[in-house]
Tab-separated table of C-alpha atoms in Angstrom:
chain	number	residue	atom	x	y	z
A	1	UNK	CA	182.795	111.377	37.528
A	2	UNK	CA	180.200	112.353	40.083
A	3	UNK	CA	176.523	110.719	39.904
A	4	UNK	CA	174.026	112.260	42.328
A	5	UNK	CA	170.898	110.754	42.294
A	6	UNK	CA	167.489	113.415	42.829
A	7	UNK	CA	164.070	112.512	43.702
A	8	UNK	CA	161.798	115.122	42.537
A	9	UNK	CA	157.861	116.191	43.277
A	10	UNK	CA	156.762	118.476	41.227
A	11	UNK	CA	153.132	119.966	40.231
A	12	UNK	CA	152.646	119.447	36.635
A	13	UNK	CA	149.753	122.084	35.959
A	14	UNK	CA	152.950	124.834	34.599
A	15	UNK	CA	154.658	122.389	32.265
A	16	UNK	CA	154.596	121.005	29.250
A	17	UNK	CA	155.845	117.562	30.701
A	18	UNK	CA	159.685	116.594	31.970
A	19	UNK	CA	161.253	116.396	28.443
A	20	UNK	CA	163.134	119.249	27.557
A	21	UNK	CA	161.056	121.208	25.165
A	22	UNK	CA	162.237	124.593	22.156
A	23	UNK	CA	159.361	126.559	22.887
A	24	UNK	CA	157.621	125.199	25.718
A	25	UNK	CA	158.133	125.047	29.691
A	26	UNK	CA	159.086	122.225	30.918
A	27	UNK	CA	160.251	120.285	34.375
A	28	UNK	CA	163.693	119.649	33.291
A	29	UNK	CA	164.407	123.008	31.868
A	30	UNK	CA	163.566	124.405	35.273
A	31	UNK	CA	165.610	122.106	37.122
A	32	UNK	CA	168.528	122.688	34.911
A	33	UNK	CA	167.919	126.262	35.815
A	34	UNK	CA	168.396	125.929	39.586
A	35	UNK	CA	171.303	123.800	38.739
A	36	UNK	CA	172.814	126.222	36.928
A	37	UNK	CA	172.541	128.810	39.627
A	38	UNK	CA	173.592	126.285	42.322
A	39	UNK	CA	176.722	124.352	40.561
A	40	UNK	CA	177.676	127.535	37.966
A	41	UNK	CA	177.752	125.083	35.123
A	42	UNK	CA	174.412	123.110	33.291
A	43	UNK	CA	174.897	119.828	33.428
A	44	UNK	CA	172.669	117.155	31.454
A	45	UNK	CA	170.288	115.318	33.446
A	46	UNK	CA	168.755	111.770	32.893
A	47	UNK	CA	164.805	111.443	34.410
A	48	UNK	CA	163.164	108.092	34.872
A	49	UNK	CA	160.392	108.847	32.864
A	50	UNK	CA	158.704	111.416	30.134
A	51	UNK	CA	155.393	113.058	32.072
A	52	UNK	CA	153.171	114.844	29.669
A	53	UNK	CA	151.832	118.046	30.205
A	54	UNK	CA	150.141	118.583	33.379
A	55	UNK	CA	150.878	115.049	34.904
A	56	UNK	CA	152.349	115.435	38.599
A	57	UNK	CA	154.828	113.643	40.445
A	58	UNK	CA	155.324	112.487	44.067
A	59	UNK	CA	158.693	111.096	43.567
A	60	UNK	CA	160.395	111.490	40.541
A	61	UNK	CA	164.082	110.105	40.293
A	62	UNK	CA	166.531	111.670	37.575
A	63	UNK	CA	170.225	111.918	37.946
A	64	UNK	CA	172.641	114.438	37.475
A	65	UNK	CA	176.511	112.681	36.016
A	66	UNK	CA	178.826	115.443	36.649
A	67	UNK	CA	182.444	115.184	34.139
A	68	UNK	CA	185.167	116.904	33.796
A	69	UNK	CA	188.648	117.255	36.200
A	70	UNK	CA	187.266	118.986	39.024
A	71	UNK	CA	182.783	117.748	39.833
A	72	UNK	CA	181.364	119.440	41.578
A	73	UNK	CA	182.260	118.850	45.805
A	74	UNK	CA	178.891	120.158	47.334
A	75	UNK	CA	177.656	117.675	49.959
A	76	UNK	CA	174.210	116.142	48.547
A	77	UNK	CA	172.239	117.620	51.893
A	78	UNK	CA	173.856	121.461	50.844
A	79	UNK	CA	172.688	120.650	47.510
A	80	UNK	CA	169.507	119.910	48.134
A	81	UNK	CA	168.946	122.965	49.940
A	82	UNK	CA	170.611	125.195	47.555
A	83	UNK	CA	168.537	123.489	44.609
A	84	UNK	CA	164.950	124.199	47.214
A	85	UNK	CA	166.555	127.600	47.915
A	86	UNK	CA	166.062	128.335	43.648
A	87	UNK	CA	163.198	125.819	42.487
A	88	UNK	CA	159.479	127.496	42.198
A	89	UNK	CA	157.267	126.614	44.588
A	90	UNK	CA	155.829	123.803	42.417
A	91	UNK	CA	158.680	121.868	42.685
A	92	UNK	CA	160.971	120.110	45.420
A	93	UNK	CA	163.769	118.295	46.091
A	94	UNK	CA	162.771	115.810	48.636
A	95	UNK	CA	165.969	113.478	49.054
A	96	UNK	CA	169.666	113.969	47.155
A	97	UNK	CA	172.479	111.389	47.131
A	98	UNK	CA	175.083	110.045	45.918
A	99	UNK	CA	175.041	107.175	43.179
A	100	UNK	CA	177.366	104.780	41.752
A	101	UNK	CA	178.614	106.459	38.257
A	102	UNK	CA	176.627	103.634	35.792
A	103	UNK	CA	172.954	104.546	37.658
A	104	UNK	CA	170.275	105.275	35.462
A	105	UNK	CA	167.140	106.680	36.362
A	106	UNK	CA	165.369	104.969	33.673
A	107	UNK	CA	166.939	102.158	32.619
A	108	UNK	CA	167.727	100.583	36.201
A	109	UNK	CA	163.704	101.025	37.198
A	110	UNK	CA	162.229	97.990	37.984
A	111	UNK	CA	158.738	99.055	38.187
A	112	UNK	CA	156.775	102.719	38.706
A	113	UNK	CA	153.519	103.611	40.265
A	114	UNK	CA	151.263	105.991	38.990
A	115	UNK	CA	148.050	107.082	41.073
A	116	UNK	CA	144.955	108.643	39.018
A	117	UNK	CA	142.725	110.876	41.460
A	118	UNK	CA	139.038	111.679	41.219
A	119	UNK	CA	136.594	113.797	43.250
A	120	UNK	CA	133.448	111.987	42.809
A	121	UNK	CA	130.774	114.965	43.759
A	122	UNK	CA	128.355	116.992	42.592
A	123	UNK	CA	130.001	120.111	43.087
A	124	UNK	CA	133.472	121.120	42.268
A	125	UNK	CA	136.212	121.309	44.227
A	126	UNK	CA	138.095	124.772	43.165
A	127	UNK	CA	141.121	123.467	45.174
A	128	UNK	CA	141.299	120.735	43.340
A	129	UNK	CA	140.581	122.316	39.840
A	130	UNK	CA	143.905	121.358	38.434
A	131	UNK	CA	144.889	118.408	40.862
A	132	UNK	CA	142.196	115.981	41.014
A	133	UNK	CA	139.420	114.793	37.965
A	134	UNK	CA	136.375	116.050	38.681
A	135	UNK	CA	132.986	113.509	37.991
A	136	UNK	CA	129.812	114.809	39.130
A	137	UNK	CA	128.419	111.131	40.035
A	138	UNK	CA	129.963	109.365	43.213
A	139	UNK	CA	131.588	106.348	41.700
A	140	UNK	CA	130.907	102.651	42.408
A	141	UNK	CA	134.029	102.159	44.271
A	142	UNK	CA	133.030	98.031	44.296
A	143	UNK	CA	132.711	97.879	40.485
A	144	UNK	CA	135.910	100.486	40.244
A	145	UNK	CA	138.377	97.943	42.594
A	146	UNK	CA	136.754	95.070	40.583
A	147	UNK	CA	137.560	96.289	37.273
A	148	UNK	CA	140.894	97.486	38.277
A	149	UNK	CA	141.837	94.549	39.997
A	150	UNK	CA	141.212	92.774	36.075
A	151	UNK	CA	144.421	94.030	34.862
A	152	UNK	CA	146.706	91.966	37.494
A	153	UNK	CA	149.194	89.915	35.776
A	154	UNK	CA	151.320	89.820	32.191
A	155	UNK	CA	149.268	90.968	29.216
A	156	UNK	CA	149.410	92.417	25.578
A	157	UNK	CA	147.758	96.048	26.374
A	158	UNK	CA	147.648	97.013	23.001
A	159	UNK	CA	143.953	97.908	24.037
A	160	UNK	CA	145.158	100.939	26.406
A	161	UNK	CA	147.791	102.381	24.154
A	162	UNK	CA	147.312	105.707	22.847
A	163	UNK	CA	148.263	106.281	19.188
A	164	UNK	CA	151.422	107.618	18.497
A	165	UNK	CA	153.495	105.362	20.793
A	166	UNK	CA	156.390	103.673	19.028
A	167	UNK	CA	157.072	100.952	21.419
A	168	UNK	CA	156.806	97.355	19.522
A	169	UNK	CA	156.746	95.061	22.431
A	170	UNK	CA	153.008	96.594	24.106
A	171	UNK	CA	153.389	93.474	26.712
A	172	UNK	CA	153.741	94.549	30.646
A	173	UNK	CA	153.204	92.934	34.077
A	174	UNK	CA	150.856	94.999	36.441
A	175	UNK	CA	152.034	93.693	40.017
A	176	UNK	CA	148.869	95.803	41.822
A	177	UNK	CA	145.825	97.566	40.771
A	178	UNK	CA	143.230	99.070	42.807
A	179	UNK	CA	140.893	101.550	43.574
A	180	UNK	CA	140.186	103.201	47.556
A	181	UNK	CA	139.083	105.986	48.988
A	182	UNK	CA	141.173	108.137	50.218
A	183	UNK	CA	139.152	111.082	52.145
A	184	UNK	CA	136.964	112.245	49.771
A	185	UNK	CA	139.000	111.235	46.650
A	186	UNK	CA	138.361	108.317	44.910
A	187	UNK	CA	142.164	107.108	43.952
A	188	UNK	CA	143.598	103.891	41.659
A	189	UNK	CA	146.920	102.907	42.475
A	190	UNK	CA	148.266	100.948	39.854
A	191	UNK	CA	151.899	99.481	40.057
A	192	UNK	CA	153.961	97.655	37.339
A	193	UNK	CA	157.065	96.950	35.436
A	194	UNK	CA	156.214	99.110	32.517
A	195	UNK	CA	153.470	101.433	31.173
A	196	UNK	CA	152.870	102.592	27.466
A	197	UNK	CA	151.505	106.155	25.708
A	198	UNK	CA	148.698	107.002	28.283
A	199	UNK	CA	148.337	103.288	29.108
A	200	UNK	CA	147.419	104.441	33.023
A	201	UNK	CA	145.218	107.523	31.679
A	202	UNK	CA	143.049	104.815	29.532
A	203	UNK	CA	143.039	102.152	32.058
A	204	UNK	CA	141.864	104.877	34.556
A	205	UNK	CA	139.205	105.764	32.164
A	206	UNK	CA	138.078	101.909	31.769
A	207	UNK	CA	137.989	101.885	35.209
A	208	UNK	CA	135.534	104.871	35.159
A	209	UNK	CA	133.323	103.473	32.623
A	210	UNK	CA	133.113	99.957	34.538
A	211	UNK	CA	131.811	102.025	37.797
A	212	UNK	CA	129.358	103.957	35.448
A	213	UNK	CA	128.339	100.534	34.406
A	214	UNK	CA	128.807	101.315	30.959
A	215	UNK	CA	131.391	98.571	30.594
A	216	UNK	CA	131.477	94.987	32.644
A	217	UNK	CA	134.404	94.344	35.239
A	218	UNK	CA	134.659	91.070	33.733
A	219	UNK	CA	134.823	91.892	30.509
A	220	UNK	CA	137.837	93.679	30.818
A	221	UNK	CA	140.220	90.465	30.238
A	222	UNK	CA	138.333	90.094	26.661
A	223	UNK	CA	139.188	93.837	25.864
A	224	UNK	CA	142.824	92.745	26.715
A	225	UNK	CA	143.088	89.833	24.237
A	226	UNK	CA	141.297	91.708	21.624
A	227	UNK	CA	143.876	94.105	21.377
A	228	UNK	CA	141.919	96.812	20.159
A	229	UNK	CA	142.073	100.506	21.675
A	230	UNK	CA	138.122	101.408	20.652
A	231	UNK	CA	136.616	98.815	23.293
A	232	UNK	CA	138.751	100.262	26.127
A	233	UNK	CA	137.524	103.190	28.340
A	234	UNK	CA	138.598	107.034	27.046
A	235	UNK	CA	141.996	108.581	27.770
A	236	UNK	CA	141.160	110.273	30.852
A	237	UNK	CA	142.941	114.026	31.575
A	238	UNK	CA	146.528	114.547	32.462
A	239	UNK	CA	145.891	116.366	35.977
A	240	UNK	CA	144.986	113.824	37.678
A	241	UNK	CA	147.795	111.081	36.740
A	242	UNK	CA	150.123	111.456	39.340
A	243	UNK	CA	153.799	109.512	39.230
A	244	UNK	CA	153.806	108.375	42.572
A	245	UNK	CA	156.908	106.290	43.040
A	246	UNK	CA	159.696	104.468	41.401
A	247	UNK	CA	161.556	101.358	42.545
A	248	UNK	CA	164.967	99.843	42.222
A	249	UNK	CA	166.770	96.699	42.456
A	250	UNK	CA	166.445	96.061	46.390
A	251	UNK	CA	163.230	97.977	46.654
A	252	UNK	CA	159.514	95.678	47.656
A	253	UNK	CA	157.510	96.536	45.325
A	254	UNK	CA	154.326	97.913	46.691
């Protein structure tokens, strides 16, 4: 048994998310694809996380466990290219390598990092249409890093999970949470051990609505304990969540 371990960036504005969907395109069905072509046999792949539609990703980590008498003996740096050589121009392999045979993508993550990016102008950007939220006022980037910085720590976010999730346990640790500029994009980085249904797409939009001073940074605890998803902010658009990075025993968590 061969485990290879793939991190993945990918623009999300073509797919219907990672998962592998019957009538839709998705991330994984396209990766598969080149796969195919590369190895001359699909083989099942495991991803560290389920994007929705039009979310992006700056490192995504799946794995590929390759059975059977004879894996697959293609060093990981000819694999890469081959698997470049075939993927769309929306996607890339940006690092291939061997694992040890029990890694899983999703199950050995220790914590993920989304980013949620906003051009904050009057005008829009039309290269950033499908890459970047567009808001018409400049935000309050004090308020913004204020409220974001509210949701350090261990809490209940019932309050910032989307309906439909089936997850019992709605209780994560957010390790850092902030708002900068970066250029002329207003961007929160938010890091931690878990995330629910669109949990960073509503905080993001809490965030929003403290800058617009429509809710209070300090508030935002009280929203937590209430557990109660109509006093959060609104469940801000997929393209511009970004999955930015995902960490592993050994890895500082940043």
């Amino acid at each position: 048994m061969r485990n290879i371990r793939i991190t993945l960036a990918y623009r999300g504005t073509a797919y219907h998310g990672w998962q592998v969907q019957r009538n839709a395109r998705s991330v994984c069905t396209v990766f598969q694809d080149a796969l195919e072509q590369a190895l001359g046999r699909r083989y099942d792949v495991k991803g560290c996380s389920r994007t929705d539609a039009g979310v992006h990703a700056n490192g995504f980590v799946l794995s590929v466990l390759c059975p059977g008498e004879a894996p697959p003996a293609i060093p990981c740096a000819a694999l890469q290219k081959a698997l470049n050589d075939r993927l769309p121009r929306d996607m890339a392999v940006l690092d291939c390598a061997d694992a040890p045979e029990e890694f899983h993508p999703r199950y050995d993550c220790t914590a993920k990092r989304y980013l949620y990016k906003i051009w904050d102008r009057p005008v829009k950007n039309p290269f950033l249409e499908d890459l970047a939220l567009h808001c018409r006022q400049p935000l309050d980037l004090e308020r913004a890093d204020s409220a974001a910085r509210q949701f350090l720590g261990r809490w209940d976010f019932t309050s910032l999970c989307a309906a439909g999730g089936s997850v019992e346990d709605k209780t994560r640790t957010i390790y850092r949470c902030a708002v900068r500029r970066e250029g002329e994009l207003a961007v929160l980085s938010v890091t931690g051990d878990g995330f629910l249904y669109n949990m960073v797409r509503i905080l993001a939009g809490t965030v929003l609505e403290a800058s617009r001073g429509k809710l209070d940074p300090a508030g935002i605890p009280d929203i937590l304990r209430a557990r109660d998803r109509s006093l959060a902010g609104p469940t801000l658009p997929p393209h511009g969540l970004y999955l930015d990075r995902v960490f592993y025993p050994g890895d500082e968590i940043l």
